Amino acid sequence: MNKPISSVWPGRPYPRGAHWDGEGVNFAIFSVHAEMVELCLFDPKGKSEIQRIELKERSDFVWHCYLPELRPGALYGFRVHGPYRPEDGHRFNPNKLLIEPYAKDIVGTPIWNDAHFGYSIGSKQEDLSFNRRDNASFMPKCRVIDQTFNWGNDQSPDIQWQDMVTYELHVKGFTMQHPGIPDRFRGTYAGLSMGPPIEHLKRLGVTTVELMPVHTFFDDRYLVERGMKNYWGYNSIGFLAPDSRYSASGDISEFKTMVKMLHKAGIEVILDVVYNHTVEGNQMGPTQSFRGIDNVSYYRLVADNPRYYMDYTGCGNTLDMQQSCVLQLIMDSLRYWVLEMHVDGFRFDLASALARELHEVNQLGTFFDTIRQDPVLSTIKLIAEPWDLGEGGYQVGNFPMGWAEWNDKYRDSIRSYWKGDGGLLGELAQRLTGSSDLYERSGRKPHASINFICAHDGFTLHDLVTYDTKHNEANQEDNHDGNDNNHSWNCGIEGETDNPEINILRARQKRNLLATLLFSQGVPMLVAGDEMGRTQQGNNNAYCQDNAINWLSWELKPQDQDLLEFTRSIISLRLKHPLLRRRYFFQGRSIRGGDVKDIIWLKPDSTEMSDDDWNQPFSRCLGLHLIGDSLFETDKYGQRLIDDNLLLLINAYHEDIAFTLPEFDEHSCWDALLDTFDGTGIPETSHYQVGQKYSVHGRSLVLLKQSKTQ
C-alpha cells in the first residue's frame, strides 16, 4: 500500500482482528475504556505511516471498520486514546503504536528505545509520568494475510495417547546446524519440514513433536543490551502469529507446510503456548499492545492499588482469565491454530495461572469449563505445566479430566533413584506404573502423566550425569539464576573428563535413565539431543543463549552414535510391547476373577515384596513382573492386544545383584532383550531358564521376555 484509503465502511465487530474476505479487510479491536481508536496504515517497508483512520463504529466495546480498497500484505498498527491514570489502572497513550491482539502476522522485532514506554524513563514520578514520544519507527507492524493454503488431504496422525513418544524441540536449535539442511533454511520452519530432520525423528521412533514457543515473542530489553536474546521464547505478544524469525520466506504458509510434512511422516505437532503473561511486564514495562489497548481489561491488577500487577508468573504480569475478552482471545487463538494451522494439541506454560479465578487455583475454573464444552478443543491433546509461581500454584495431579500433565514428581524420583538415594522403592514403583497416586482418583489414565527426565528447563541428560551443580556463568547473572536442586550426580568428577571409568559410568547412567523413561507407564517425553549426548556445558537455565550452547550438534562422537542407536532400540521395544504402554493402571491383584495378577513386585530371590521390604532405606533394587495374560486391552481398531510376560530388573546399587528369574510356567524360559550395562544394550547371554540367576550389574537395568520352550 502506497496511497491513502478513500473509502471507509462501518464493518463488523466479528471476527476480531484484520480479516481479508476476498474483497476487502475488516478490522475489529476490543477496548472497554478507550475514548478513540485509530488504525494506522504503513508503507510496504513499515517505515512511514501513510494514513490514520478513526474507527467510529463501536459494538459491545468492539471498535470496527471495513476497508474495501485494502489488500493482503498491508502493514498496520493501532493507537488507542483514553485516560492515563496508572493509579486507577488506566495506561492509554496514543503516542504508542500497538500490536493488535488478533494479528495473524507480525513483521519485524522491536528496536529497543525509551519511546516504547508509556512513562518517561528517569522521571522521579516513574510510571506515573507521561511519555509523549512516538515509538512507531521502533515497533514491528501487523500484516494483513490471505489465509488460503492447499492442505490437500492432510490429516492428523491421531496417535493414541498410550502410543505417543514425545520429543520437545526448538525450531531453531534443532535445525540450525543440521548438515542436511541448506544454509538458507537452517533455523526455520522450512528447515524442519525437510527430509533429513524428519527422517531422524522417524528413525528414532518419535510420534509427536512438541515445539517450544512459536507464537510471536519479543526479546527483553535487558537481554538485548547484554547482547543476548530470549531464545526459549516464553515472552509472547502475538497469540495468533507464528514468529517470523523462524521463517525463511516471511510467509505464514511456511509454518503450514512444516505441519503438513510432519503429518505426512506420521508425526503429530503440539505447540508449547504461553497464555499466562505477556512481554509487557510490570508497571515499569513497555506499552506495546494490551497495556495500551485496555490495561484494566486484559491484566490482573492489585485490587486495592491497580497501579500494580498481580504476578503469578514471575514475569511481571498475569493475563486476567476472569475477563471475557481474555478468555475469548485465548479460545480464538487455540481454535485458530487447530483449524487454520492444523496443529494437534497444546502444552500450556504455567497452566495454573490460567485456573486462577480470584486468588486461589480453581481446577474447575471457567477456562477449563470452556475448553471442555468446545467442539474443537475438547477433541485435541491438552497438556498442562501444572504449576505457577503464586501461592497454591503447584497443582500436579489436580487438573481435570481430558488433561495430561508434565509430571515433575516422576523426573525428581527417577533422577534421585539412579543417583543412588535410598528409601525410594515405593516412590519408584508409583512412577514406573503411571503415578496412579496422582491421577487415578480423578478418573484419568496412565497417559495423564507426561514422564520426563529432562526438558528445556534444566540440565540436559548428559549434563545431569556430568555436573553436581549448575554452571550458568554465560547468562551474566553471577550464576544466581536456575534451579539449585537438580538431583544430579557427576559420577565422581565435576565436568568433562578423560577418565575412562567415569565416562563409562556416565554413559551407563544415561542408558539407565532413558530405559527407565521408555519402560514406564505414561507418555515418555525426550528433549531434543538427549539421544545424542547434547550438552549445555552445565548451564541449567540456557533461556538466553541463542548459540551453540543450545543448538544441536549433529557431528556425533562414537559414544554419541552408540547412545543414539541405544535410544532407537528402547523406543522400538516400547512400541513392540503393549505391556509397556497400557491404557489402564495396574491393579496388583487377580484380574477378572482369575488367578493371575497383572503385576508382581519381586525381590532378588524372586519372592514378592512385603510391606517391610518397601520401607527398607538401604534397598536399591527391584523386579517388576508384568503379566501378558492380564492385558485385556484393544487397539484403536478394536483388535485384542497380546504380549508376553515381561520382567524388568532394576539395580541402582553399585555392586552386582543376582536376581532369580521367576517360575511362571514350567514350559517357558526367559529371553534377555536389553541390558544397560553394555554400551550397545545387548545382553551378554540372551537365553535363560526359569529359576536361573541373572547377574544384574551395579547401576544397570535389564528387560527380559518370557517365551515358550515348546
XYZ file of C-alpha atoms in Angstrom:
710
model
C 0.000 0.000 0.000
C 1.463 3.337 -1.095
C -1.517 5.674 -1.188
C -4.251 6.630 1.294
C -7.536 4.745 1.526
C -10.509 6.773 0.296
C -13.400 4.528 1.386
C -14.107 3.536 4.972
C -17.181 1.419 5.663
C -18.652 0.600 9.098
C -17.596 -3.033 9.039
C -18.488 -5.657 11.660
C -17.412 -6.416 15.227
C -16.545 -10.013 14.353
C -14.226 -11.686 13.580
C -11.727 -9.851 15.754
C -8.510 -8.642 14.181
C -7.852 -7.970 10.496
C -9.876 -10.268 8.243
C -9.484 -10.391 4.445
C -12.728 -11.713 2.926
C -11.622 -11.669 -0.711
C -12.899 -8.174 -1.407
C -11.618 -6.019 1.439
C -10.389 -6.085 5.024
C -12.474 -5.848 8.183
C -10.790 -4.561 11.351
C -12.162 -5.172 14.850
C -10.469 -4.483 18.180
C -11.841 -4.752 21.723
C -11.489 -1.973 24.306
C -13.963 -1.099 27.041
C -12.365 2.086 28.331
C -10.960 3.607 25.125
C -12.226 7.019 24.067
C -10.979 6.815 20.481
C -9.245 4.149 18.363
C -7.120 4.881 15.289
C -5.962 2.388 12.677
C -2.521 3.309 11.330
C -1.525 2.108 7.839
C 2.123 1.943 6.746
C 4.154 1.760 3.573
C 5.345 -1.704 2.424
C 8.602 -1.396 4.373
C 6.852 -0.311 7.556
C 8.912 2.859 7.800
C 6.361 5.572 7.072
C 2.842 5.969 8.375
C 0.652 6.670 5.350
C -2.718 7.181 6.953
C -4.667 7.168 10.219
C -8.264 6.058 10.147
C -10.523 6.626 13.112
C -12.726 3.646 13.941
C -16.018 5.419 14.537
C -18.170 2.322 14.857
C -18.361 0.526 18.216
C -20.476 -2.526 19.026
C -20.329 -4.047 22.513
C -16.933 -2.427 23.144
C -15.550 -3.696 19.815
C -14.307 -0.874 17.568
C -14.508 -1.739 13.871
C -14.326 -0.613 10.251
C -14.105 -2.135 6.766
C -11.662 -1.002 4.066
C -12.792 -2.244 0.638
C -9.592 -0.976 -1.059
C -7.114 -2.741 1.242
C -5.389 -5.982 0.278
C -3.305 -8.722 1.964
C 0.226 -7.593 2.684
C -0.831 -4.238 4.136
C 1.047 -3.269 7.309
C -0.821 -1.717 10.214
C -0.957 -0.964 13.938
C -3.303 0.826 16.333
C -3.250 3.898 18.522
C -5.761 3.971 21.352
C -6.841 7.134 23.163
C -8.142 7.163 26.705
C -7.308 8.149 30.282
C -3.737 7.885 31.522
C -4.292 7.266 35.223
C -1.983 4.437 36.357
C -3.264 4.790 39.909
C -6.657 3.653 38.550
C -5.158 1.040 36.233
C -5.544 3.049 33.003
C -2.430 3.467 30.837
C -3.687 4.717 27.471
C -1.085 6.594 25.442
C -1.859 7.325 21.772
C 1.796 8.131 21.150
C 2.452 4.378 21.193
C 1.840 2.220 18.152
C 0.320 -1.032 19.380
C 0.369 -4.628 18.218
C -3.194 -5.816 17.718
C -4.014 -8.935 19.832
C -5.535 -10.871 16.924
C -2.784 -10.117 14.408
C -2.041 -13.244 12.366
C 1.293 -11.982 11.073
C 3.740 -9.630 12.796
C 6.675 -8.281 10.830
C 9.976 -7.435 12.469
C 11.208 -7.174 16.039
C 11.244 -4.078 18.258
C 14.231 -1.769 18.237
C 14.571 -1.020 21.914
C 14.211 2.648 22.747
C 12.800 4.695 25.615
C 9.936 5.656 23.302
C 8.343 2.216 23.874
C 7.440 3.144 27.430
C 4.215 4.946 28.307
C 6.004 6.880 31.037
C 9.197 8.949 30.907
C 12.258 6.852 31.708
C 14.212 8.516 34.524
C 11.312 10.604 35.804
C 11.017 10.945 39.577
C 7.348 10.065 39.145
C 8.351 6.801 37.478
C 5.337 5.186 35.746
C 3.007 7.963 36.885
C 4.699 10.300 34.397
C 3.580 10.516 30.751
C 5.816 9.958 27.702
C 4.817 11.813 24.517
C 7.495 10.260 22.299
C 6.224 8.301 19.291
C 7.518 4.727 19.082
C 6.188 3.778 15.622
C 9.582 3.765 13.912
C 10.868 1.267 16.506
C 7.856 -1.076 16.528
C 7.096 -4.192 14.475
C 3.986 -3.939 12.329
C 0.987 -6.217 11.949
C 0.333 -7.528 8.446
C -2.932 -8.461 6.749
C -2.791 -12.021 5.397
C -4.583 -14.214 2.926
C -5.196 -17.464 4.807
C -5.612 -19.546 1.647
C -3.464 -22.701 1.667
C -3.671 -26.004 -0.172
C -3.780 -28.582 2.610
C -4.636 -31.354 0.180
C -5.638 -34.474 2.107
C -3.745 -33.503 5.271
C -4.981 -35.279 8.372
C -3.812 -35.536 11.942
C -1.871 -38.763 12.564
C -4.230 -39.250 15.535
C -1.706 -41.066 17.712
C -3.314 -42.715 20.731
C -2.056 -41.264 23.997
C -0.507 -44.515 25.197
C 1.371 -44.940 21.897
C 2.989 -41.493 21.968
C 6.716 -40.856 22.148
C 7.015 -37.095 22.541
C 10.067 -35.057 21.548
C 10.457 -31.477 22.792
C 12.386 -29.359 20.320
C 13.230 -25.762 19.481
C 12.715 -24.988 15.792
C 15.958 -23.049 15.514
C 18.065 -25.152 17.861
C 17.096 -28.423 16.176
C 17.795 -27.259 12.624
C 20.488 -24.583 12.936
C 23.487 -26.886 12.483
C 21.910 -29.814 10.643
C 24.222 -30.741 7.740
C 21.319 -31.986 5.638
C 19.591 -28.595 5.607
C 20.775 -25.880 3.187
C 22.177 -22.821 4.960
C 19.318 -20.506 3.993
C 16.763 -22.827 5.606
C 18.572 -23.548 8.851
C 16.801 -22.345 11.964
C 13.411 -22.189 10.214
C 10.088 -23.925 9.776
C 11.206 -24.760 6.237
C 14.287 -26.488 7.612
C 12.225 -28.605 9.978
C 9.915 -29.636 7.132
C 12.783 -31.166 5.125
C 13.619 -34.836 4.733
C 16.796 -35.200 6.852
C 15.438 -33.853 10.165
C 12.130 -35.648 9.693
C 13.996 -38.859 8.908
C 15.912 -38.513 12.164
C 12.624 -38.270 14.061
C 11.113 -41.235 12.237
C 14.139 -43.489 12.719
C 14.231 -42.553 16.376
C 10.584 -43.588 16.793
C 9.137 -40.171 17.658
C 5.378 -39.909 17.180
C 4.843 -36.362 18.422
C 6.959 -33.214 18.377
C 6.333 -30.558 20.995
C 7.568 -27.245 19.619
C 8.873 -24.705 22.089
C 7.045 -21.362 21.722
C 6.450 -20.224 18.143
C 3.907 -17.510 18.946
C 5.443 -14.129 18.170
C 7.552 -13.007 21.113
C 9.959 -10.150 21.811
C 13.429 -10.218 23.298
C 13.657 -8.478 26.667
C 15.416 -5.126 26.597
C 17.907 -6.086 29.296
C 18.922 -9.160 27.282
C 19.359 -7.219 24.054
C 21.541 -4.696 25.852
C 23.720 -7.590 27.046
C 23.996 -8.959 23.528
C 21.663 -11.888 24.242
C 18.149 -12.985 23.261
C 15.079 -14.589 24.778
C 15.953 -17.822 22.997
C 13.290 -20.027 24.588
C 10.505 -17.645 23.552
C 8.377 -17.628 26.711
C 7.572 -13.950 26.187
C 4.556 -13.896 23.899
C 2.899 -10.858 22.374
C 1.067 -12.322 19.344
C -1.104 -15.323 20.129
C -2.196 -15.976 16.530
C 1.021 -15.133 14.683
C 3.893 -17.582 14.127
C 7.174 -15.881 14.955
C 8.694 -14.576 11.726
C 12.274 -15.123 12.932
C 11.788 -18.821 12.235
C 10.553 -18.195 8.710
C 12.863 -18.372 5.695
C 10.186 -16.997 3.364
C 8.415 -14.484 5.611
C 5.123 -16.165 4.707
C 2.940 -17.970 7.254
C 2.343 -20.718 4.687
C 5.832 -21.919 5.601
C 4.580 -22.935 9.032
C 1.628 -24.716 7.461
C 3.929 -26.570 5.100
C 6.006 -27.746 8.065
C 2.910 -29.153 9.785
C 1.771 -30.785 6.558
C 5.130 -32.505 6.027
C 5.337 -33.738 9.626
C 1.804 -35.113 9.340
C 2.734 -36.844 6.107
C 5.512 -38.571 8.048
C 3.008 -39.665 10.704
C 4.237 -37.176 13.305
C 1.915 -35.006 15.381
C 2.622 -31.351 16.185
C 1.985 -29.938 19.658
C 2.667 -26.289 20.472
C 4.059 -25.012 23.749
C 1.874 -21.946 24.370
C 2.253 -19.046 26.805
C -1.115 -17.511 27.663
C -0.345 -16.657 31.273
C 1.568 -13.380 30.748
C 2.912 -11.075 28.029
C 6.136 -9.283 27.157
C 4.875 -6.004 28.662
C 5.983 -6.938 32.194
C 5.067 -4.988 35.325
C 4.230 -1.287 35.758
C 7.746 -0.355 34.627
C 7.464 -2.317 31.389
C 6.836 -1.079 27.832
C 3.492 -0.232 26.243
C 3.347 -2.319 23.075
C -0.084 -3.968 22.976
C -2.562 -4.941 25.704
C -1.416 -2.293 28.188
C -2.195 0.485 25.727
C -5.382 -1.091 24.354
C -7.114 -1.545 27.714
C -4.853 -2.343 30.650
C -7.738 -2.876 33.092
C -9.490 -5.372 30.839
C -6.511 -7.564 29.981
C -4.323 -7.792 33.096
C -4.831 -8.837 36.700
C -4.251 -5.761 38.818
C -3.877 -5.438 42.568
C -7.413 -4.832 43.810
C -6.676 -2.050 46.278
C -3.898 -0.463 44.196
C -4.437 -1.097 40.458
C -1.238 0.732 39.587
C 0.446 -2.625 40.237
C 0.071 -6.056 38.675
C -0.659 -9.446 40.201
C 2.333 -11.569 39.218
C 1.758 -15.333 39.383
C 4.255 -15.972 36.591
C 7.488 -14.337 37.704
C 7.370 -12.239 34.533
C 5.752 -9.097 35.920
C 2.119 -9.586 34.937
C -0.665 -12.146 34.588
C -3.427 -12.088 31.994
C -6.841 -11.882 33.638
C -8.832 -15.029 32.896
C -11.819 -13.530 34.715
C -12.271 -11.096 31.818
C -14.360 -12.362 28.906
C -12.130 -10.624 26.359
C -9.071 -12.533 27.610
C -10.895 -15.860 27.677
C -12.245 -15.245 24.180
C -8.807 -14.277 22.879
C -7.229 -17.472 24.180
C -10.039 -19.674 22.890
C -9.988 -17.975 19.487
C -6.215 -18.393 19.378
C -6.391 -22.094 20.199
C -9.100 -22.751 17.628
C -7.151 -20.812 15.008
C -4.056 -22.979 15.463
C -6.146 -26.138 15.225
C -8.431 -25.181 12.344
C -6.127 -22.971 10.262
C -2.686 -24.327 11.183
C -3.718 -27.976 11.747
C -1.755 -28.465 14.966
C -2.714 -31.466 17.091
C -2.548 -30.117 20.622
C -1.008 -27.748 23.124
C 1.250 -27.738 26.156
C 0.272 -24.819 28.410
C 3.105 -22.997 30.140
C 2.412 -22.249 33.830
C -1.102 -23.569 33.377
C -2.094 -22.998 36.995
C -2.146 -19.263 36.255
C -4.982 -19.918 33.796
C -7.034 -21.561 36.526
C -6.942 -18.635 38.961
C -10.372 -17.048 39.190
C -9.800 -14.989 42.300
C -6.539 -15.746 44.082
C -6.627 -19.488 44.567
C -6.216 -22.012 41.784
C -9.590 -23.467 40.827
C -9.314 -26.632 38.767
C -12.953 -26.261 37.677
C -12.383 -22.696 36.550
C -14.017 -21.006 33.604
C -11.070 -21.723 31.321
C -11.330 -25.482 31.798
C -15.115 -25.499 31.568
C -14.948 -23.532 28.337
C -12.437 -25.891 26.734
C -14.386 -28.952 27.874
C -17.532 -27.878 26.025
C -15.762 -26.587 22.915
C -16.408 -28.934 19.953
C -12.917 -28.319 18.523
C -10.683 -28.067 21.582
C -12.280 -30.868 23.573
C -11.012 -33.379 20.997
C -7.320 -32.438 20.851
C -4.371 -33.157 23.132
C -4.111 -30.817 26.121
C -1.037 -30.874 28.355
C -0.522 -28.714 31.429
C 2.626 -27.488 33.061
C 0.719 -27.834 36.351
C 2.225 -25.044 38.386
C 2.873 -21.313 38.532
C 4.853 -19.158 40.953
C 1.947 -17.945 43.080
C 0.638 -19.275 46.373
C -1.014 -22.671 45.876
C 0.216 -22.795 42.303
C 1.716 -26.297 42.480
C -1.125 -28.469 41.166
C 0.471 -31.714 39.915
C -2.284 -34.333 39.819
C -5.120 -31.836 40.221
C -6.007 -30.929 36.643
C -9.399 -32.127 35.362
C -10.380 -34.965 33.034
C -9.099 -34.562 29.490
C -5.781 -33.080 30.581
C -2.338 -34.641 30.766
C 0.364 -33.065 32.925
C 4.111 -32.674 32.979
C 4.977 -34.871 35.954
C 7.948 -33.383 37.770
C 7.495 -35.912 40.577
C 8.471 -38.530 38.007
C 11.532 -36.509 36.991
C 12.768 -35.995 40.538
C 12.084 -39.559 41.667
C 13.858 -41.246 38.771
C 16.821 -38.880 38.956
C 17.179 -39.440 42.705
C 16.878 -43.204 42.429
C 19.608 -43.567 39.813
C 21.746 -41.067 41.699
C 21.762 -43.663 44.461
C 19.449 -42.100 47.046
C 17.901 -44.667 49.399
C 14.365 -45.251 50.627
C 12.804 -44.643 47.214
C 11.467 -48.052 46.150
C 7.840 -47.182 46.903
C 8.125 -43.859 45.121
C 9.906 -45.542 42.216
C 7.130 -48.111 41.890
C 4.467 -45.381 41.693
C 6.325 -43.513 38.972
C 7.136 -46.624 36.914
C 3.482 -47.620 36.801
C 1.933 -44.328 35.714
C 1.599 -42.416 39.001
C -1.813 -43.759 39.947
C -1.463 -41.925 43.260
C -1.720 -38.661 41.318
C -4.173 -39.435 38.523
C -6.378 -42.458 39.209
C -8.651 -40.815 41.773
C -9.796 -38.251 39.207
C -10.709 -40.971 36.722
C -7.727 -40.360 34.484
C -5.474 -42.996 32.960
C -1.693 -43.521 32.954
C -1.285 -41.271 29.930
C -2.241 -38.315 32.125
C 1.388 -38.492 33.264
C 3.837 -36.928 30.830
C 7.031 -38.564 32.077
C 10.331 -36.819 31.549
C 13.859 -36.952 32.878
C 14.963 -33.707 31.226
C 13.289 -30.782 29.489
C 14.358 -27.450 28.025
C 14.427 -26.011 31.551
C 17.262 -27.665 33.477
C 20.184 -29.945 32.737
C 20.392 -31.982 29.570
C 20.719 -35.737 30.089
C 24.473 -35.567 29.508
C 24.891 -32.707 31.958
C 22.727 -34.488 34.530
C 25.427 -37.162 34.897
C 28.356 -34.755 34.427
C 27.682 -31.894 36.861
C 26.706 -31.765 40.522
C 26.000 -28.045 40.355
C 24.806 -25.579 37.718
C 27.299 -23.533 35.686
C 25.280 -20.614 34.323
C 28.048 -18.013 34.117
C 27.336 -17.419 30.418
C 23.967 -15.906 31.399
C 25.773 -12.973 33.072
C 23.743 -13.306 36.277
C 26.619 -14.410 38.541
C 25.286 -17.978 38.460
C 22.338 -16.947 40.657
C 19.732 -17.977 38.081
C 18.473 -21.511 37.530
C 17.462 -24.255 39.938
C 19.919 -25.386 42.594
C 18.020 -28.614 43.322
C 18.813 -30.762 40.290
C 19.118 -34.290 41.751
C 22.178 -34.671 39.546
C 25.379 -36.667 40.073
C 28.665 -36.097 38.272
C 29.786 -39.707 38.821
C 32.886 -38.590 40.709
C 34.369 -35.656 38.775
C 32.774 -32.279 38.072
C 32.557 -31.536 34.367
C 34.081 -33.171 31.334
C 36.946 -35.622 31.891
C 39.226 -38.043 30.065
C 38.904 -40.577 32.873
C 37.656 -43.718 31.091
C 35.980 -45.247 34.151
C 33.993 -42.098 34.835
C 32.920 -41.811 31.210
C 31.842 -45.465 31.098
C 29.728 -44.934 34.208
C 28.196 -41.740 32.828
C 27.277 -43.483 29.586
C 25.626 -46.295 31.559
C 23.706 -43.830 33.699
C 22.349 -42.167 30.571
C 21.201 -45.554 29.305
C 19.608 -46.322 32.672
C 17.670 -43.066 32.719
C 16.487 -43.384 29.124
C 15.456 -47.022 29.514
C 13.553 -46.242 32.706
C 11.727 -43.447 30.890
C 10.742 -45.603 27.919
C 9.728 -48.597 30.025
C 7.490 -46.591 32.401
C 3.721 -46.372 32.048
C 2.550 -42.972 30.865
C 3.717 -40.806 27.962
C 7.515 -40.510 27.620
C 8.982 -37.165 26.597
C 12.531 -36.746 25.346
C 14.183 -33.376 24.946
C 15.908 -32.867 21.592
C 19.510 -34.001 21.584
C 19.449 -36.151 24.707
C 19.551 -39.183 22.448
C 22.875 -37.886 21.083
C 24.631 -36.714 24.248
C 23.882 -32.989 23.834
C 25.494 -30.738 26.438
C 24.837 -27.173 27.559
C 28.185 -27.133 29.377
C 26.456 -27.343 32.737
C 24.037 -24.452 32.077
C 20.642 -25.428 33.510
C 18.869 -22.200 32.510
C 20.014 -21.510 28.955
C 16.969 -19.355 28.139
C 19.077 -16.502 26.728
C 21.684 -18.453 24.759
C 20.966 -18.291 21.027
C 24.200 -20.053 20.137
C 25.954 -23.405 20.207
C 25.061 -23.857 23.889
C 21.504 -24.556 22.714
C 21.911 -25.585 19.087
C 22.125 -29.317 18.475
C 25.418 -30.591 17.158
C 24.991 -33.289 14.524
C 28.678 -34.193 14.444
C 28.491 -37.250 16.675
C 31.334 -38.840 18.560
C 31.349 -42.664 18.623
C 29.809 -42.722 22.115
C 27.067 -40.342 20.963
C 26.283 -42.557 17.991
C 26.082 -45.534 20.360
C 23.631 -43.638 22.565
C 21.514 -42.759 19.532
C 21.326 -46.408 18.471
C 20.504 -47.430 22.029
C 17.672 -44.894 22.213
C 16.240 -46.159 18.940
C 16.297 -49.709 20.297
C 14.464 -48.949 23.538
C 11.805 -46.882 21.753
C 11.339 -49.812 19.400
C 10.957 -52.170 22.366
C 8.332 -49.889 23.879
C 6.335 -49.790 20.667
C 6.554 -53.591 20.257
C 5.249 -54.381 23.731
C 1.792 -53.125 24.714
C 2.548 -54.103 28.322
C 4.937 -51.125 28.446
C 2.224 -48.685 27.338
C -1.011 -49.832 28.919
C -4.162 -47.748 28.744
C -5.192 -48.656 32.280
C -3.471 -48.702 35.630
C -2.159 -51.947 37.087
C -4.333 -53.346 39.864
C -1.739 -55.550 41.601
C -4.344 -58.259 42.101
C -6.073 -61.078 40.260
C -7.801 -59.898 37.101
C -11.397 -60.722 36.179
C -11.740 -63.470 38.748
C -8.679 -65.384 37.568
C -5.582 -66.469 39.446
C -3.255 -64.155 37.541
C -2.155 -60.767 38.827
C -1.312 -58.070 36.304
C 1.918 -57.071 38.076
C 4.128 -58.743 40.669
C 6.837 -56.867 42.576
C 9.844 -59.044 43.245
C 12.877 -59.159 45.495
C 16.124 -60.552 44.072
C 15.199 -64.061 45.300
C 12.012 -63.830 43.153
C 9.665 -63.733 46.155
C 7.102 -60.960 46.352
C 7.877 -57.711 48.093
C 6.366 -57.329 51.558
C 5.363 -54.096 53.283
C 8.596 -54.184 55.260
C 10.638 -54.622 52.073
C 9.204 -51.443 50.586
C 10.322 -49.421 53.576
C 13.943 -50.569 53.781
C 16.115 -47.439 53.356
C 19.082 -49.451 52.052
C 17.155 -51.227 49.259
C 18.018 -50.048 45.765
C 16.991 -52.998 43.592
C 13.604 -54.158 42.418
C 11.956 -56.555 39.964
C 8.709 -55.939 38.046
C 6.989 -58.983 36.593
C 4.405 -57.783 34.057
C 1.822 -60.404 33.104
C 0.811 -60.539 29.453
C -2.362 -62.567 30.009
C -3.736 -59.701 32.078
C -3.713 -57.323 29.116
C -7.436 -57.023 28.418
C -6.977 -54.097 26.039
C -7.585 -53.404 22.373
C -6.036 -51.078 19.826
C -7.964 -48.261 18.169
C -9.340 -50.742 15.617
C -10.761 -52.988 18.340
C -8.147 -55.732 17.937
C -7.113 -57.506 21.163
C -3.559 -56.643 22.199
C -1.342 -59.611 23.031
C 2.017 -59.608 24.775
C 4.401 -61.979 26.507
C 5.237 -61.705 30.162
C 7.981 -59.150 30.760
C 10.462 -58.860 33.601
C 12.152 -55.563 34.414
C 15.104 -55.791 36.806
C 16.480 -52.533 38.207
C 19.626 -52.169 40.284
C 20.818 -48.716 41.384
C 23.261 -50.289 43.857
C 26.960 -50.005 42.958
C 27.511 -53.779 43.211
C 26.092 -56.645 41.144
C 22.868 -58.270 42.334
C 21.889 -61.837 41.408
C 18.174 -61.996 40.547
C 16.451 -65.377 40.478
C 14.283 -65.487 37.366
C 10.717 -66.323 38.460
C 8.918 -69.524 37.541
C 5.617 -68.758 35.945
C 5.141 -71.643 33.552
C 7.114 -74.877 33.546
C 7.198 -74.794 29.746
C 8.798 -71.383 29.477
C 12.163 -69.655 29.587
C 13.453 -66.083 29.730
C 14.983 -64.189 26.805
C 17.015 -61.107 27.690
C 16.022 -58.201 25.448
C 18.131 -55.409 26.909
C 20.903 -54.867 29.444
C 22.126 -51.319 30.025
C 25.476 -52.472 31.418
C 26.890 -52.911 27.930
C 27.249 -49.890 25.655
C 25.078 -51.444 22.973
C 22.366 -52.589 25.365
C 22.744 -56.126 24.022
C 22.822 -58.724 26.845
C 25.875 -60.959 27.238
C 23.621 -64.032 27.044
C 20.128 -63.988 25.643
C 18.564 -67.281 26.823
C 17.867 -68.246 30.466
C 15.912 -70.980 32.230
C 13.309 -70.226 34.884
C 14.869 -70.365 38.318
C 18.266 -69.438 36.899
C 20.067 -66.447 38.375
C 20.682 -63.340 36.294
C 23.513 -61.146 37.494
C 22.326 -57.553 37.176
C 25.453 -55.453 37.218
C 25.802 -52.494 39.517
C 23.828 -49.472 38.290
C 22.115 -51.358 35.479
C 18.675 -52.210 34.159
C 17.594 -55.419 32.399
C 14.469 -56.271 30.407
C 13.543 -59.935 29.746
C 10.678 -61.613 27.906
C 9.140 -64.948 28.805
C 8.973 -67.408 25.907
C 7.583 -70.908 25.470
C 10.095 -73.762 25.293
C 7.771 -75.992 23.309
